[in-house]
Amino acid sequence: MYLRKGGNMKIHHPHLTVKDVSTNQEFLETYFDMTCRANRGKGFSIMHDEDGFVLTLMKGSEILFL
């Protein structure tokens, strides 16, 4: 996260732990026009959009989404 002019916080690079990286990656590509920049098997993916927003997905047992 970083501060923009005016003191507002903006999230630039969140990390999510999910049950199924591939399913979440497909969802983000389909509905949010994100692109997979890189992945490591079925356990990790780096997604980005045209505005420079970066999202990492990692398979794990402490699930926040899907």
Tab-separated table of N, CA, C and O in Angstrom:
chain	number	residue	atom	x	y	z
A	1	MET	N	0.843	-1.180	0.000
A	1	MET	CA	0.000	0.000	0.000
A	1	MET	C	0.887	1.241	0.000
A	1	MET	O	2.005	1.208	0.479
A	2	TYR	N	0.350	2.301	-0.494
A	2	TYR	CA	1.074	3.555	-0.472
A	2	TYR	C	0.086	4.709	-0.394
A	2	TYR	O	-1.100	4.535	-0.613
A	3	LEU	N	0.589	5.897	-0.065
A	3	LEU	CA	-0.253	7.084	0.040
A	3	LEU	C	-0.264	7.837	-1.282
A	3	LEU	O	0.762	8.011	-1.913
A	4	ARG	N	-1.453	8.276	-1.686
A	4	ARG	CA	-1.588	9.140	-2.848
A	4	ARG	C	-1.697	10.575	-2.360
A	4	ARG	O	-1.849	10.831	-1.180
A	5	LYS	N	-1.661	11.513	-3.287
A	5	LYS	CA	-1.890	12.908	-2.934
A	5	LYS	C	-3.218	13.010	-2.217
A	5	LYS	O	-4.187	12.367	-2.581
A	6	GLY	N	-3.295	13.819	-1.200
A	6	GLY	CA	-4.515	13.962	-0.422
A	6	GLY	C	-4.562	13.005	0.760
A	6	GLY	O	-5.496	13.031	1.539
A	7	GLY	N	-3.556	12.142	0.884
A	7	GLY	CA	-3.477	11.251	2.034
A	7	GLY	C	-4.321	9.988	1.939
A	7	GLY	O	-4.404	9.233	2.897
A	8	ASN	N	-4.969	9.724	0.801
A	8	ASN	CA	-5.769	8.515	0.660
A	8	ASN	C	-4.879	7.306	0.443
A	8	ASN	O	-3.923	7.352	-0.312
A	9	MET	N	-5.222	6.197	1.096
A	9	MET	CA	-4.474	4.961	0.907
A	9	MET	C	-4.980	4.256	-0.349
A	9	MET	O	-6.164	4.284	-0.655
A	10	LYS	N	-4.082	3.618	-1.059
A	10	LYS	CA	-4.452	2.832	-2.228
A	10	LYS	C	-3.738	1.488	-2.131
A	10	LYS	O	-2.545	1.427	-1.899
A	11	ILE	N	-4.492	0.416	-2.319
A	11	ILE	CA	-3.900	-0.917	-2.316
A	11	ILE	C	-3.367	-1.192	-3.712
A	11	ILE	O	-4.085	-1.064	-4.702
A	12	HIS	N	-2.111	-1.592	-3.797
A	12	HIS	CA	-1.476	-1.814	-5.088
A	12	HIS	C	-1.146	-3.291	-5.331
A	12	HIS	O	-1.125	-3.742	-6.463
A	13	HIS	N	-0.870	-4.050	-4.273
A	13	HIS	CA	-0.414	-5.424	-4.457
A	13	HIS	C	-0.895	-6.326	-3.318
A	13	HIS	O	-0.113	-6.707	-2.452
A	14	PRO	N	-2.178	-6.697	-3.298
A	14	PRO	CA	-2.656	-7.615	-2.261
A	14	PRO	C	-2.292	-9.068	-2.589
A	14	PRO	O	-2.005	-9.411	-3.735
A	15	HIS	N	-2.306	-9.882	-1.568
A	15	HIS	CA	-2.029	-11.310	-1.685
A	15	HIS	C	-3.205	-12.065	-1.080
A	15	HIS	O	-3.605	-11.779	0.049
A	16	LEU	N	-3.775	-13.018	-1.821
A	16	LEU	CA	-4.900	-13.799	-1.333
A	16	LEU	C	-4.523	-15.271	-1.240
A	16	LEU	O	-3.871	-15.802	-2.138
A	17	THR	N	-4.950	-15.910	-0.175
A	17	THR	CA	-4.815	-17.352	-0.026
A	17	THR	C	-6.155	-17.965	-0.394
A	17	THR	O	-7.187	-17.569	0.143
A	18	VAL	N	-6.145	-18.918	-1.326
A	18	VAL	CA	-7.378	-19.504	-1.859
A	18	VAL	C	-7.266	-21.029	-1.905
A	18	VAL	O	-6.175	-21.586	-1.876
A	19	LYS	N	-8.426	-21.701	-2.004
A	19	LYS	CA	-8.449	-23.162	-2.124
A	19	LYS	C	-7.933	-23.627	-3.481
A	19	LYS	O	-7.209	-24.601	-3.576
A	20	ASP	N	-8.379	-22.928	-4.534
A	20	ASP	CA	-8.077	-23.358	-5.897
A	20	ASP	C	-7.571	-22.164	-6.702
A	20	ASP	O	-8.351	-21.296	-7.113
A	21	VAL	N	-6.275	-22.117	-6.929
A	21	VAL	CA	-5.666	-20.994	-7.639
A	21	VAL	C	-6.196	-20.897	-9.070
A	21	VAL	O	-6.544	-19.822	-9.539
A	22	SER	N	-6.289	-22.019	-9.776
A	22	SER	CA	-6.729	-22.008	-11.182
A	22	SER	C	-8.136	-21.454	-11.342
A	22	SER	O	-8.398	-20.663	-12.250
A	23	THR	N	-9.061	-21.863	-10.464
A	23	THR	CA	-10.439	-21.376	-10.539
A	23	THR	C	-10.496	-19.872	-10.300
A	23	THR	O	-11.188	-19.141	-11.020
A	24	ASN	N	-9.762	-19.383	-9.314
A	24	ASN	CA	-9.744	-17.951	-9.027
A	24	ASN	C	-9.064	-17.177	-10.149
A	24	ASN	O	-9.497	-16.084	-10.502
A	25	GLN	N	-8.019	-17.733	-10.715
A	25	GLN	CA	-7.330	-17.094	-11.834
A	25	GLN	C	-8.284	-16.939	-13.015
A	25	GLN	O	-8.378	-15.860	-13.601
A	26	GLU	N	-9.023	-17.988	-13.363
A	26	GLU	CA	-9.980	-17.923	-14.456
A	26	GLU	C	-11.075	-16.893	-14.188
A	26	GLU	O	-11.480	-16.155	-15.088
A	27	PHE	N	-11.553	-16.839	-12.945
A	27	PHE	CA	-12.573	-15.856	-12.554
A	27	PHE	C	-12.058	-14.434	-12.769
A	27	PHE	O	-12.741	-13.588	-13.355
A	28	LEU	N	-10.851	-14.160	-12.313
A	28	LEU	CA	-10.272	-12.822	-12.440
A	28	LEU	C	-10.014	-12.457	-13.905
A	28	LEU	O	-10.189	-11.306	-14.310
A	29	GLU	N	-9.588	-13.425	-14.707
A	29	GLU	CA	-9.371	-13.176	-16.135
A	29	GLU	C	-10.692	-12.888	-16.849
A	29	GLU	O	-10.757	-11.978	-17.682
A	30	THR	N	-11.735	-13.614	-16.495
A	30	THR	CA	-13.031	-13.482	-17.161
A	30	THR	C	-13.779	-12.214	-16.781
A	30	THR	O	-14.282	-11.490	-17.645
A	31	TYR	N	-13.858	-11.933	-15.488
A	31	TYR	CA	-14.723	-10.848	-15.017
A	31	TYR	C	-14.006	-9.550	-14.667
A	31	TYR	O	-14.647	-8.509	-14.533
A	32	PHE	N	-12.685	-9.577	-14.514
A	32	PHE	CA	-11.950	-8.367	-14.147
A	32	PHE	C	-10.845	-8.022	-15.139
A	32	PHE	O	-10.011	-7.161	-14.870
A	33	ASP	N	-10.822	-8.703	-16.283
A	33	ASP	CA	-9.824	-8.447	-17.330
A	33	ASP	C	-8.393	-8.463	-16.801
A	33	ASP	O	-7.542	-7.702	-17.263
A	34	MET	N	-8.117	-9.330	-15.850
A	34	MET	CA	-6.757	-9.475	-15.347
A	34	MET	C	-6.034	-10.528	-16.176
A	34	MET	O	-6.656	-11.387	-16.803
A	35	THR	N	-4.718	-10.434	-16.203
A	35	THR	CA	-3.879	-11.348	-16.960
A	35	THR	C	-2.911	-12.037	-16.012
A	35	THR	O	-2.387	-11.401	-15.093
A	36	CYS	N	-2.662	-13.309	-16.266
A	36	CYS	CA	-1.680	-14.034	-15.466
A	36	CYS	C	-0.288	-13.671	-15.967
A	36	CYS	O	0.042	-13.908	-17.124
A	37	ARG	N	0.510	-13.097	-15.113
A	37	ARG	CA	1.879	-12.709	-15.470
A	37	ARG	C	2.808	-13.911	-15.314
A	37	ARG	O	3.724	-14.103	-16.102
A	38	ALA	N	2.590	-14.719	-14.270
A	38	ALA	CA	3.425	-15.893	-14.012
A	38	ALA	C	2.697	-16.803	-13.039
A	38	ALA	O	1.837	-16.363	-12.282
A	39	ASN	N	3.054	-18.078	-13.071
A	39	ASN	CA	2.533	-18.998	-12.072
A	39	ASN	C	3.537	-20.113	-11.831
A	39	ASN	O	4.443	-20.324	-12.626
A	40	ARG	N	3.343	-20.779	-10.705
A	40	ARG	CA	4.179	-21.930	-10.366
A	40	ARG	C	3.250	-23.096	-10.094
A	40	ARG	O	2.694	-23.209	-9.012
A	41	GLY	N	3.064	-23.896	-11.116
A	41	GLY	CA	2.165	-25.032	-10.989
A	41	GLY	C	0.751	-24.590	-10.673
A	41	GLY	O	0.272	-23.586	-11.187
A	42	LYS	N	0.101	-25.352	-9.798
A	42	LYS	CA	-1.272	-25.038	-9.410
A	42	LYS	C	-1.340	-24.323	-8.067
A	42	LYS	O	-2.411	-24.108	-7.538
A	43	GLY	N	-0.192	-23.921	-7.517
A	43	GLY	CA	-0.188	-23.369	-6.173
A	43	GLY	C	0.077	-21.885	-6.037
A	43	GLY	O	-0.041	-21.323	-4.955
A	44	PHE	N	0.428	-21.198	-7.139
A	44	PHE	CA	0.777	-19.777	-7.027
A	44	PHE	C	0.585	-19.098	-8.366
A	44	PHE	O	0.937	-19.647	-9.414
A	45	SER	N	0.029	-17.893	-8.349
A	45	SER	CA	-0.192	-17.130	-9.576
A	45	SER	C	-0.039	-15.638	-9.304
A	45	SER	O	-0.453	-15.146	-8.261
A	46	ILE	N	0.553	-14.942	-10.257
A	46	ILE	CA	0.669	-13.486	-10.194
A	46	ILE	C	-0.213	-12.916	-11.295
A	46	ILE	O	-0.008	-13.200	-12.478
A	47	MET	N	-1.203	-12.125	-10.898
A	47	MET	CA	-2.151	-11.524	-11.825
A	47	MET	C	-1.906	-10.014	-11.894
A	47	MET	O	-1.436	-9.427	-10.922
A	48	HIS	N	-2.237	-9.400	-13.025
A	48	HIS	CA	-2.132	-7.935	-13.134
A	48	HIS	C	-3.188	-7.418	-14.093
A	48	HIS	O	-3.769	-8.171	-14.869
A	49	ASP	N	-3.435	-6.103	-14.013
A	49	ASP	CA	-4.350	-5.468	-14.958
A	49	ASP	C	-3.632	-4.331	-15.674
A	49	ASP	O	-2.457	-4.076	-15.430
A	50	GLU	N	-4.346	-3.645	-16.555
A	50	GLU	CA	-3.745	-2.578	-17.358
A	50	GLU	C	-3.391	-1.334	-16.549
A	50	GLU	O	-2.619	-0.497	-16.999
A	51	ASP	N	-3.970	-1.190	-15.345
A	51	ASP	CA	-3.696	-0.028	-14.500
A	51	ASP	C	-2.511	-0.235	-13.569
A	51	ASP	O	-2.204	0.617	-12.752
A	52	GLY	N	-1.861	-1.395	-13.651
A	52	GLY	CA	-0.713	-1.663	-12.803
A	52	GLY	C	-1.052	-2.344	-11.480
A	52	GLY	O	-0.181	-2.538	-10.648
A	53	PHE	N	-2.312	-2.719	-11.293
A	53	PHE	CA	-2.721	-3.440	-10.090
A	53	PHE	C	-2.195	-4.868	-10.176
A	53	PHE	O	-2.325	-5.532	-11.203
A	54	VAL	N	-1.561	-5.346	-9.112
A	54	VAL	CA	-0.995	-6.687	-9.074
A	54	VAL	C	-1.645	-7.456	-7.938
A	54	VAL	O	-1.787	-6.946	-6.824
A	55	LEU	N	-2.047	-8.693	-8.214
A	55	LEU	CA	-2.679	-9.553	-7.214
A	55	LEU	C	-1.999	-10.905	-7.260
A	55	LEU	O	-1.855	-11.495	-8.330
A	56	THR	N	-1.551	-11.401	-6.112
A	56	THR	CA	-0.980	-12.739	-6.065
A	56	THR	C	-1.958	-13.682	-5.393
A	56	THR	O	-2.633	-13.311	-4.437
A	57	LEU	N	-2.047	-14.890	-5.936
A	57	LEU	CA	-2.904	-15.936	-5.396
A	57	LEU	C	-2.018	-17.095	-4.967
A	57	LEU	O	-1.113	-17.496	-5.703
A	58	MET	N	-2.285	-17.639	-3.783
A	58	MET	CA	-1.512	-18.770	-3.299
A	58	MET	C	-2.440	-19.785	-2.661
A	58	MET	O	-3.334	-19.418	-1.895
A	59	LYS	N	-2.245	-21.038	-2.992
A	59	LYS	CA	-3.051	-22.105	-2.413
A	59	LYS	C	-2.671	-22.273	-0.950
A	59	LYS	O	-1.501	-22.270	-0.589
A	60	GLY	N	-3.708	-22.389	-0.109
A	60	GLY	CA	-3.437	-22.564	1.305
A	60	GLY	C	-4.659	-23.036	2.068
A	60	GLY	O	-5.771	-23.079	1.541
A	61	SER	N	-4.443	-23.367	3.321
A	61	SER	CA	-5.537	-23.882	4.171
A	61	SER	C	-6.257	-22.780	4.933
A	61	SER	O	-7.387	-22.981	5.374
A	62	GLU	N	-5.644	-21.635	5.114
A	62	GLU	CA	-6.285	-20.493	5.760
A	62	GLU	C	-6.959	-19.685	4.657
A	62	GLU	O	-6.401	-18.743	4.121
A	63	ILE	N	-8.192	-20.073	4.324
A	63	ILE	CA	-8.868	-19.549	3.144
A	63	ILE	C	-9.628	-18.251	3.445
A	63	ILE	O	-10.368	-18.166	4.415
A	64	LEU	N	-9.452	-17.290	2.547
A	64	LEU	CA	-10.190	-16.031	2.633
A	64	LEU	C	-11.307	-15.983	1.602
A	64	LEU	O	-12.345	-15.415	1.824
A	65	PHE	N	-11.092	-16.560	0.425
A	65	PHE	CA	-12.056	-16.551	-0.667
A	65	PHE	C	-12.145	-17.945	-1.279
A	65	PHE	O	-11.293	-18.771	-1.072
A	66	LEU	N	-13.165	-18.155	-2.108
A	66	LEU	CA	-13.419	-19.425	-2.797
A	66	LEU	C	-12.644	-20.532	-2.170
A	66	LEU	O	-12.284	-21.498	-2.513
